[in-house]
Amino acid sequence: MLNVKNVNVYYGGIHALKGVDIVVNKGEIVSIIGSNGAGKSTLLNTISGIIKPKEGEITYKDEKLNLSPHKIVAKGICQVPEGRLVFANLTVKDNLLLGAYLRKDKKEIEEDLQKVFDIFPRLLEREKQFAGTLSGGEQQMLAIGRALMGRPEIVLLDEPSLGLAPLLVDTIFNIILDLKRMGNTILLVEQNAFKALQISDRAYVLEQGKITLEGDAKEIASNPKVQEAYLGKKIS
């Protein structure tokens, strides 16, 4: 579905992404793991159209994705940003409805709103609360729900477990698996490499702007260098 080919991104004189190639197939969970500053969020922002690459191309269903961000959303790619970025002064329901801002199908929007509440019953309980009053875990659920209101085919998840308590981390990763079962394709950027590799089909390791390793998630997880660098295991 998604093909990133030889993408190079610069921030001024900093070469942030260096000839990055990744492929995401329909129905997969694909993880990008790497340390802080490796370029993971830059990659998602480039796919979303927020950042324009200096070189390379991104194609979605064999169509070049050289579009503005809102047109990329309309094509079926929605991003859940790092830090959630919910609209704190709007209610939970209004935040969700903003996720459907490009859609005109009012009946289907209402149906999708109910589906989001089915996935996240906590959001239904807090539907009239201001988003800024929610806990971190609830805001993450809201950010995911808001993306789902755009009816995406690919969901880009940027650090969904960041800052969450361990129990909530498990909840979020179970939700990601549920999204896959519902037919969504997921590109996941996550510092919790252990959890990410557990639920992923395939994975890429991004280091200093370059893809240094790719393959089946289980193979990546068993790689000694990955274990030592990202999984907290000391290899003798």
PDB file of C-alpha atoms in Angstrom:
ATOM      1  CA  MET A   1       0.000   0.000   0.000  1.00  0.00           C
ATOM      2  CA  LEU A   2       2.704   2.442   1.041  1.00  0.00           C
ATOM      3  CA  ASN A   3       6.148   2.715  -0.521  1.00  0.00           C
ATOM      4  CA  VAL A   4       8.815   5.126   0.712  1.00  0.00           C
ATOM      5  CA  LYS A   5      11.723   5.165  -1.710  1.00  0.00           C
ATOM      6  CA  ASN A   6      15.117   6.869  -1.266  1.00  0.00           C
ATOM      7  CA  VAL A   7      13.639   9.674   0.844  1.00  0.00           C
ATOM      8  CA  ASN A   8      16.028  12.387   2.001  1.00  0.00           C
ATOM      9  CA  VAL A   9      14.949  15.124   4.390  1.00  0.00           C
ATOM     10  CA  TYR A  10      16.966  18.100   5.610  1.00  0.00           C
ATOM     11  CA  TYR A  11      16.444  20.540   8.478  1.00  0.00           C
ATOM     12  CA  GLY A  12      18.669  23.360   7.305  1.00  0.00           C
ATOM     13  CA  GLY A  13      22.116  21.786   7.201  1.00  0.00           C
ATOM     14  CA  ILE A  14      21.047  18.670   9.133  1.00  0.00           C
ATOM     15  CA  HIS A  15      20.467  15.565   6.998  1.00  0.00           C
ATOM     16  CA  ALA A  16      17.578  14.051   9.018  1.00  0.00           C
ATOM     17  CA  LEU A  17      16.569  11.161   6.718  1.00  0.00           C
ATOM     18  CA  LYS A  18      19.203   9.577   4.498  1.00  0.00           C
ATOM     19  CA  GLY A  19      17.917   7.527   1.585  1.00  0.00           C
ATOM     20  CA  VAL A  20      15.135   5.852   3.582  1.00  0.00           C
ATOM     21  CA  ASP A  21      13.261   2.945   1.960  1.00  0.00           C
ATOM     22  CA  ILE A  22      10.289   1.263   3.638  1.00  0.00           C
ATOM     23  CA  VAL A  23       7.277  -0.706   2.431  1.00  0.00           C
ATOM     24  CA  VAL A  24       3.980  -1.204   4.254  1.00  0.00           C
ATOM     25  CA  ASN A  25       1.634  -3.886   2.923  1.00  0.00           C
ATOM     26  CA  LYS A  26      -2.123  -4.022   3.453  1.00  0.00           C
ATOM     27  CA  GLY A  27      -3.168  -5.434   6.823  1.00  0.00           C
ATOM     28  CA  GLU A  28       0.284  -5.306   8.409  1.00  0.00           C
ATOM     29  CA  ILE A  29       1.586  -3.741  11.576  1.00  0.00           C
ATOM     30  CA  VAL A  30       5.023  -2.396  10.678  1.00  0.00           C
ATOM     31  CA  SER A  31       7.230  -0.887  13.388  1.00  0.00           C
ATOM     32  CA  ILE A  32       9.994   1.679  13.122  1.00  0.00           C
ATOM     33  CA  ILE A  33      12.291   1.412  16.132  1.00  0.00           C
ATOM     34  CA  GLY A  34      15.260   3.552  17.024  1.00  0.00           C
ATOM     35  CA  SER A  35      16.649   5.901  19.638  1.00  0.00           C
ATOM     36  CA  ASN A  36      15.642   9.520  20.245  1.00  0.00           C
ATOM     37  CA  GLY A  37      16.660  11.731  17.355  1.00  0.00           C
ATOM     38  CA  ALA A  38      16.960   8.847  14.878  1.00  0.00           C
ATOM     39  CA  GLY A  39      14.379  10.411  12.542  1.00  0.00           C
ATOM     40  CA  LYS A  40      11.328   8.297  13.362  1.00  0.00           C
ATOM     41  CA  SER A  41       8.844  11.160  13.810  1.00  0.00           C
ATOM     42  CA  THR A  42      10.388  12.965  10.835  1.00  0.00           C
ATOM     43  CA  LEU A  43       9.595   9.914   8.702  1.00  0.00           C
ATOM     44  CA  LEU A  44       5.927   9.883   9.768  1.00  0.00           C
ATOM     45  CA  ASN A  45       5.627  13.641   9.264  1.00  0.00           C
ATOM     46  CA  THR A  46       7.097  13.262   5.784  1.00  0.00           C
ATOM     47  CA  ILE A  47       4.588  10.550   4.876  1.00  0.00           C
ATOM     48  CA  SER A  48       1.802  12.801   6.227  1.00  0.00           C
ATOM     49  CA  GLY A  49       2.931  15.702   4.045  1.00  0.00           C
ATOM     50  CA  ILE A  50       3.866  17.937   6.986  1.00  0.00           C
ATOM     51  CA  ILE A  51       7.518  17.815   5.873  1.00  0.00           C
ATOM     52  CA  LYS A  52       8.516  17.788   2.213  1.00  0.00           C
ATOM     53  CA  PRO A  53      11.443  15.534   1.207  1.00  0.00           C
ATOM     54  CA  LYS A  54      14.313  17.050  -0.746  1.00  0.00           C
ATOM     55  CA  GLU A  55      14.779  13.794  -2.680  1.00  0.00           C
ATOM     56  CA  GLY A  56      12.944  10.515  -3.139  1.00  0.00           C
ATOM     57  CA  GLU A  57       9.271   9.687  -3.494  1.00  0.00           C
ATOM     58  CA  ILE A  58       6.400   8.286  -1.483  1.00  0.00           C
ATOM     59  CA  THR A  59       3.659   6.333  -3.216  1.00  0.00           C
ATOM     60  CA  TYR A  60       0.337   5.129  -1.838  1.00  0.00           C
ATOM     61  CA  LYS A  61      -1.470   2.484  -3.883  1.00  0.00           C
ATOM     62  CA  ASP A  62       0.985   3.255  -6.700  1.00  0.00           C
ATOM     63  CA  GLU A  63       0.030   6.956  -6.717  1.00  0.00           C
ATOM     64  CA  LYS A  64       2.632   9.605  -5.860  1.00  0.00           C
ATOM     65  CA  LEU A  65       1.865  11.200  -2.531  1.00  0.00           C
ATOM     66  CA  ASN A  66       3.118  14.686  -3.345  1.00  0.00           C
ATOM     67  CA  LEU A  67       0.099  16.321  -1.715  1.00  0.00           C
ATOM     68  CA  SER A  68      -0.796  18.696   1.105  1.00  0.00           C
ATOM     69  CA  PRO A  69      -1.524  17.061   4.503  1.00  0.00           C
ATOM     70  CA  HIS A  70      -5.318  17.361   4.346  1.00  0.00           C
ATOM     71  CA  LYS A  71      -5.386  15.720   0.912  1.00  0.00           C
ATOM     72  CA  ILE A  72      -3.251  12.861   2.254  1.00  0.00           C
ATOM     73  CA  VAL A  73      -5.816  12.402   5.044  1.00  0.00           C
ATOM     74  CA  ALA A  74      -8.546  12.321   2.384  1.00  0.00           C
ATOM     75  CA  LYS A  75      -6.617   9.563   0.580  1.00  0.00           C
ATOM     76  CA  GLY A  76      -6.839   7.375   3.698  1.00  0.00           C
ATOM     77  CA  ILE A  77      -3.675   8.050   5.732  1.00  0.00           C
ATOM     78  CA  CYS A  78      -4.204   9.479   9.233  1.00  0.00           C
ATOM     79  CA  GLN A  79      -1.524  10.214  11.814  1.00  0.00           C
ATOM     80  CA  VAL A  80      -1.817  10.030  15.594  1.00  0.00           C
ATOM     81  CA  PRO A  81       0.880  12.525  16.610  1.00  0.00           C
ATOM     82  CA  GLU A  82       3.407  12.173  19.383  1.00  0.00           C
ATOM     83  CA  GLY A  83       2.117  13.883  22.512  1.00  0.00           C
ATOM     84  CA  ARG A  84      -1.533  13.286  21.457  1.00  0.00           C
ATOM     85  CA  LEU A  85      -2.160  16.984  20.605  1.00  0.00           C
ATOM     86  CA  VAL A  86      -5.836  16.868  21.518  1.00  0.00           C
ATOM     87  CA  PHE A  87      -7.771  20.139  21.530  1.00  0.00           C
ATOM     88  CA  ALA A  88      -7.813  20.745  25.292  1.00  0.00           C
ATOM     89  CA  ASN A  89     -10.616  23.341  25.296  1.00  0.00           C
ATOM     90  CA  LEU A  90     -13.001  21.235  23.214  1.00  0.00           C
ATOM     91  CA  THR A  91     -15.097  18.312  24.450  1.00  0.00           C
ATOM     92  CA  VAL A  92     -14.216  14.707  23.767  1.00  0.00           C
ATOM     93  CA  LYS A  93     -17.054  14.486  21.235  1.00  0.00           C
ATOM     94  CA  ASP A  94     -15.991  17.660  19.426  1.00  0.00           C
ATOM     95  CA  ASN A  95     -12.400  16.375  19.213  1.00  0.00           C
ATOM     96  CA  LEU A  96     -13.684  13.183  17.607  1.00  0.00           C
ATOM     97  CA  LEU A  97     -15.897  15.061  15.151  1.00  0.00           C
ATOM     98  CA  LEU A  98     -12.898  17.142  14.083  1.00  0.00           C
ATOM     99  CA  GLY A  99     -11.333  13.878  12.901  1.00  0.00           C
ATOM    100  CA  ALA A 100     -14.143  13.682  10.324  1.00  0.00           C
ATOM    101  CA  TYR A 101     -13.790  17.295   9.164  1.00  0.00           C
ATOM    102  CA  LEU A 102     -13.230  16.294   5.511  1.00  0.00           C
ATOM    103  CA  ARG A 103     -16.290  14.052   5.395  1.00  0.00           C
ATOM    104  CA  LYS A 104     -19.817  15.010   4.375  1.00  0.00           C
ATOM    105  CA  ASP A 105     -21.585  11.682   5.077  1.00  0.00           C
ATOM    106  CA  LYS A 106     -23.401  12.684   8.291  1.00  0.00           C
ATOM    107  CA  LYS A 107     -25.106   9.335   8.882  1.00  0.00           C
ATOM    108  CA  GLU A 108     -21.855   7.398   8.471  1.00  0.00           C
ATOM    109  CA  ILE A 109     -20.019   9.891  10.692  1.00  0.00           C
ATOM    110  CA  GLU A 110     -22.533   9.234  13.465  1.00  0.00           C
ATOM    111  CA  GLU A 111     -22.124   5.473  12.951  1.00  0.00           C
ATOM    112  CA  ASP A 112     -18.333   5.799  13.150  1.00  0.00           C
ATOM    113  CA  LEU A 113     -18.657   7.888  16.306  1.00  0.00           C
ATOM    114  CA  GLN A 114     -20.566   5.038  17.915  1.00  0.00           C
ATOM    115  CA  LYS A 115     -17.901   2.568  16.741  1.00  0.00           C
ATOM    116  CA  VAL A 116     -15.201   4.673  18.395  1.00  0.00           C
ATOM    117  CA  PHE A 117     -17.242   4.701  21.612  1.00  0.00           C
ATOM    118  CA  ASP A 118     -17.565   0.899  21.333  1.00  0.00           C
ATOM    119  CA  ILE A 119     -13.766   0.602  21.060  1.00  0.00           C
ATOM    120  CA  PHE A 120     -13.182   3.171  23.825  1.00  0.00           C
ATOM    121  CA  PRO A 121     -16.065   3.018  26.340  1.00  0.00           C
ATOM    122  CA  ARG A 122     -14.100   5.416  28.555  1.00  0.00           C
ATOM    123  CA  LEU A 123     -14.533   8.127  25.911  1.00  0.00           C
ATOM    124  CA  LEU A 124     -18.303   7.637  25.902  1.00  0.00           C
ATOM    125  CA  GLU A 125     -18.303   8.142  29.689  1.00  0.00           C
ATOM    126  CA  ARG A 126     -16.391  11.397  29.165  1.00  0.00           C
ATOM    127  CA  GLU A 127     -18.005  12.514  25.923  1.00  0.00           C
ATOM    128  CA  LYS A 128     -18.966  15.978  27.275  1.00  0.00           C
ATOM    129  CA  GLN A 129     -15.763  16.598  29.233  1.00  0.00           C
ATOM    130  CA  PHE A 130     -13.081  18.946  27.967  1.00  0.00           C
ATOM    131  CA  ALA A 131     -10.220  16.938  26.492  1.00  0.00           C
ATOM    132  CA  GLY A 132      -7.711  18.790  28.659  1.00  0.00           C
ATOM    133  CA  THR A 133      -9.229  17.226  31.779  1.00  0.00           C
ATOM    134  CA  LEU A 134      -8.544  13.648  30.610  1.00  0.00           C
ATOM    135  CA  SER A 135      -5.688  11.493  31.858  1.00  0.00           C
ATOM    136  CA  GLY A 136      -2.741  10.765  29.557  1.00  0.00           C
ATOM    137  CA  GLY A 137      -4.118   7.343  28.667  1.00  0.00           C
ATOM    138  CA  GLU A 138      -7.557   8.749  27.920  1.00  0.00           C
ATOM    139  CA  GLN A 139      -6.043  11.464  25.731  1.00  0.00           C
ATOM    140  CA  GLN A 140      -4.157   8.767  23.801  1.00  0.00           C
ATOM    141  CA  MET A 141      -7.410   6.880  23.261  1.00  0.00           C
ATOM    142  CA  LEU A 142      -8.989  10.144  22.099  1.00  0.00           C
ATOM    143  CA  ALA A 143      -6.155  10.835  19.659  1.00  0.00           C
ATOM    144  CA  ILE A 144      -6.513   7.336  18.164  1.00  0.00           C
ATOM    145  CA  GLY A 145     -10.298   7.674  18.028  1.00  0.00           C
ATOM    146  CA  ARG A 146      -9.997  11.054  16.307  1.00  0.00           C
ATOM    147  CA  ALA A 147      -7.804   9.470  13.603  1.00  0.00           C
ATOM    148  CA  LEU A 148     -10.297   6.633  13.126  1.00  0.00           C
ATOM    149  CA  MET A 149     -13.037   9.195  12.448  1.00  0.00           C
ATOM    150  CA  GLY A 150     -11.220   9.987   9.197  1.00  0.00           C
ATOM    151  CA  ARG A 151     -11.870   6.387   8.056  1.00  0.00           C
ATOM    152  CA  PRO A 152      -8.188   5.719   7.379  1.00  0.00           C
ATOM    153  CA  GLU A 153      -6.790   2.683   5.628  1.00  0.00           C
ATOM    154  CA  ILE A 154      -3.367   3.340   7.151  1.00  0.00           C
ATOM    155  CA  VAL A 155      -2.924   4.677  10.678  1.00  0.00           C
ATOM    156  CA  LEU A 156       0.437   6.260  11.512  1.00  0.00           C
ATOM    157  CA  LEU A 157       1.037   5.964  15.265  1.00  0.00           C
ATOM    158  CA  ASP A 158       3.798   8.117  16.744  1.00  0.00           C
ATOM    159  CA  GLU A 159       4.938   6.983  20.228  1.00  0.00           C
ATOM    160  CA  PRO A 160       1.486   5.896  21.474  1.00  0.00           C
ATOM    161  CA  SER A 161       2.837   4.553  24.797  1.00  0.00           C
ATOM    162  CA  LEU A 162       4.927   7.622  25.652  1.00  0.00           C
ATOM    163  CA  GLY A 163       4.450   8.723  29.260  1.00  0.00           C
ATOM    164  CA  LEU A 164       1.824   6.098  30.091  1.00  0.00           C
ATOM    165  CA  ALA A 165       1.735   3.809  33.136  1.00  0.00           C
ATOM    166  CA  PRO A 166       2.661   0.152  32.377  1.00  0.00           C
ATOM    167  CA  LEU A 167      -0.939  -1.065  32.688  1.00  0.00           C
ATOM    168  CA  LEU A 168      -2.132   1.549  30.202  1.00  0.00           C
ATOM    169  CA  VAL A 169       0.732   0.664  27.853  1.00  0.00           C
ATOM    170  CA  ASP A 170      -0.656  -2.886  27.674  1.00  0.00           C
ATOM    171  CA  THR A 171      -4.127  -1.481  26.984  1.00  0.00           C
ATOM    172  CA  ILE A 172      -2.880   0.716  24.123  1.00  0.00           C
ATOM    173  CA  PHE A 173      -0.985  -2.160  22.482  1.00  0.00           C
ATOM    174  CA  ASN A 174      -4.051  -4.404  22.739  1.00  0.00           C
ATOM    175  CA  ILE A 175      -6.059  -1.644  21.054  1.00  0.00           C
ATOM    176  CA  ILE A 176      -3.482  -1.520  18.226  1.00  0.00           C
ATOM    177  CA  LEU A 177      -3.975  -5.264  17.695  1.00  0.00           C
ATOM    178  CA  ASP A 178      -7.751  -4.716  17.672  1.00  0.00           C
ATOM    179  CA  LEU A 179      -7.332  -2.039  14.983  1.00  0.00           C
ATOM    180  CA  LYS A 180      -5.462  -4.559  12.841  1.00  0.00           C
ATOM    181  CA  ARG A 181      -8.239  -7.126  13.322  1.00  0.00           C
ATOM    182  CA  MET A 182     -10.717  -4.463  12.168  1.00  0.00           C
ATOM    183  CA  GLY A 183      -8.821  -4.207   8.867  1.00  0.00           C
ATOM    184  CA  ASN A 184      -6.548  -1.234   9.504  1.00  0.00           C
ATOM    185  CA  THR A 185      -2.944  -1.147   8.346  1.00  0.00           C
ATOM    186  CA  ILE A 186      -0.591   0.368  10.918  1.00  0.00           C
ATOM    187  CA  LEU A 187       2.814   2.023  10.754  1.00  0.00           C
ATOM    188  CA  LEU A 188       4.037   2.278  14.333  1.00  0.00           C
ATOM    189  CA  VAL A 189       6.855   4.437  15.675  1.00  0.00           C
ATOM    190  CA  GLU A 190       7.620   3.381  19.222  1.00  0.00           C
ATOM    191  CA  GLN A 191      10.453   3.681  21.724  1.00  0.00           C
ATOM    192  CA  ASN A 192       9.165   0.643  23.614  1.00  0.00           C
ATOM    193  CA  ALA A 193      10.827  -1.666  21.110  1.00  0.00           C
ATOM    194  CA  PHE A 194      10.018  -4.814  23.079  1.00  0.00           C
ATOM    195  CA  LYS A 195       6.259  -4.186  22.965  1.00  0.00           C
ATOM    196  CA  ALA A 196       6.335  -2.918  19.381  1.00  0.00           C
ATOM    197  CA  LEU A 197       8.146  -5.992  18.069  1.00  0.00           C
ATOM    198  CA  GLN A 198       5.785  -8.290  19.972  1.00  0.00           C
ATOM    199  CA  ILE A 199       2.743  -7.084  18.008  1.00  0.00           C
ATOM    200  CA  SER A 200       4.347  -6.282  14.643  1.00  0.00           C
ATOM    201  CA  ASP A 201       4.569  -8.328  11.457  1.00  0.00           C
ATOM    202  CA  ARG A 202       7.711  -6.587  10.214  1.00  0.00           C
ATOM    203  CA  ALA A 203      10.068  -3.939  11.514  1.00  0.00           C
ATOM    204  CA  TYR A 204      12.761  -1.474  10.506  1.00  0.00           C
ATOM    205  CA  VAL A 205      15.580  -0.117  12.656  1.00  0.00           C
ATOM    206  CA  LEU A 206      16.283   3.561  12.016  1.00  0.00           C
ATOM    207  CA  GLU A 207      19.624   4.927  13.233  1.00  0.00           C
ATOM    208  CA  GLN A 208      20.831   8.485  12.611  1.00  0.00           C
ATOM    209  CA  GLY A 209      18.457   8.859   9.676  1.00  0.00           C
ATOM    210  CA  LYS A 210      19.332   5.560   7.987  1.00  0.00           C
ATOM    211  CA  ILE A 211      17.558   2.199   7.883  1.00  0.00           C
ATOM    212  CA  THR A 212      20.170  -0.194   9.248  1.00  0.00           C
ATOM    213  CA  LEU A 213      18.073  -3.342   9.612  1.00  0.00           C
ATOM    214  CA  GLU A 214      14.751  -4.645   8.328  1.00  0.00           C
ATOM    215  CA  GLY A 215      12.824  -7.887   8.353  1.00  0.00           C
ATOM    216  CA  ASP A 216      10.348 -10.078  10.202  1.00  0.00           C
ATOM    217  CA  ALA A 217       9.633  -8.597  13.634  1.00  0.00           C
ATOM    218  CA  LYS A 218      10.574 -11.814  15.446  1.00  0.00           C
ATOM    219  CA  GLU A 219      13.899 -11.959  13.600  1.00  0.00           C
ATOM    220  CA  ILE A 220      14.605  -8.317  14.451  1.00  0.00           C
ATOM    221  CA  ALA A 221      13.768  -9.003  18.117  1.00  0.00           C
ATOM    222  CA  SER A 222      16.215 -11.909  18.218  1.00  0.00           C
ATOM    223  CA  ASN A 223      19.065  -9.916  16.663  1.00  0.00           C
ATOM    224  CA  PRO A 224      21.821  -9.529  19.315  1.00  0.00           C
ATOM    225  CA  LYS A 225      22.586  -5.920  18.359  1.00  0.00           C
ATOM    226  CA  VAL A 226      18.903  -4.972  18.595  1.00  0.00           C
ATOM    227  CA  GLN A 227      18.584  -6.775  21.918  1.00  0.00           C
ATOM    228  CA  GLU A 228      21.514  -4.916  23.400  1.00  0.00           C
ATOM    229  CA  ALA A 229      20.642  -1.490  21.979  1.00  0.00           C
ATOM    230  CA  TYR A 230      16.840  -1.449  22.320  1.00  0.00           C
ATOM    231  CA  LEU A 231      15.568  -4.358  24.394  1.00  0.00           C
ATOM    232  CA  GLY A 232      17.707  -3.867  27.471  1.00  0.00           C
ATOM    233  CA  LYS A 233      19.486  -7.205  27.177  1.00  0.00           C
ATOM    234  CA  LYS A 234      23.216  -7.415  27.615  1.00  0.00           C
ATOM    235  CA  ILE A 235      24.748  -9.729  25.042  1.00  0.00           C
ATOM    236  CA  SER A 236      27.955 -11.458  26.163  1.00  0.00           C
TER     237      SER A 236
END
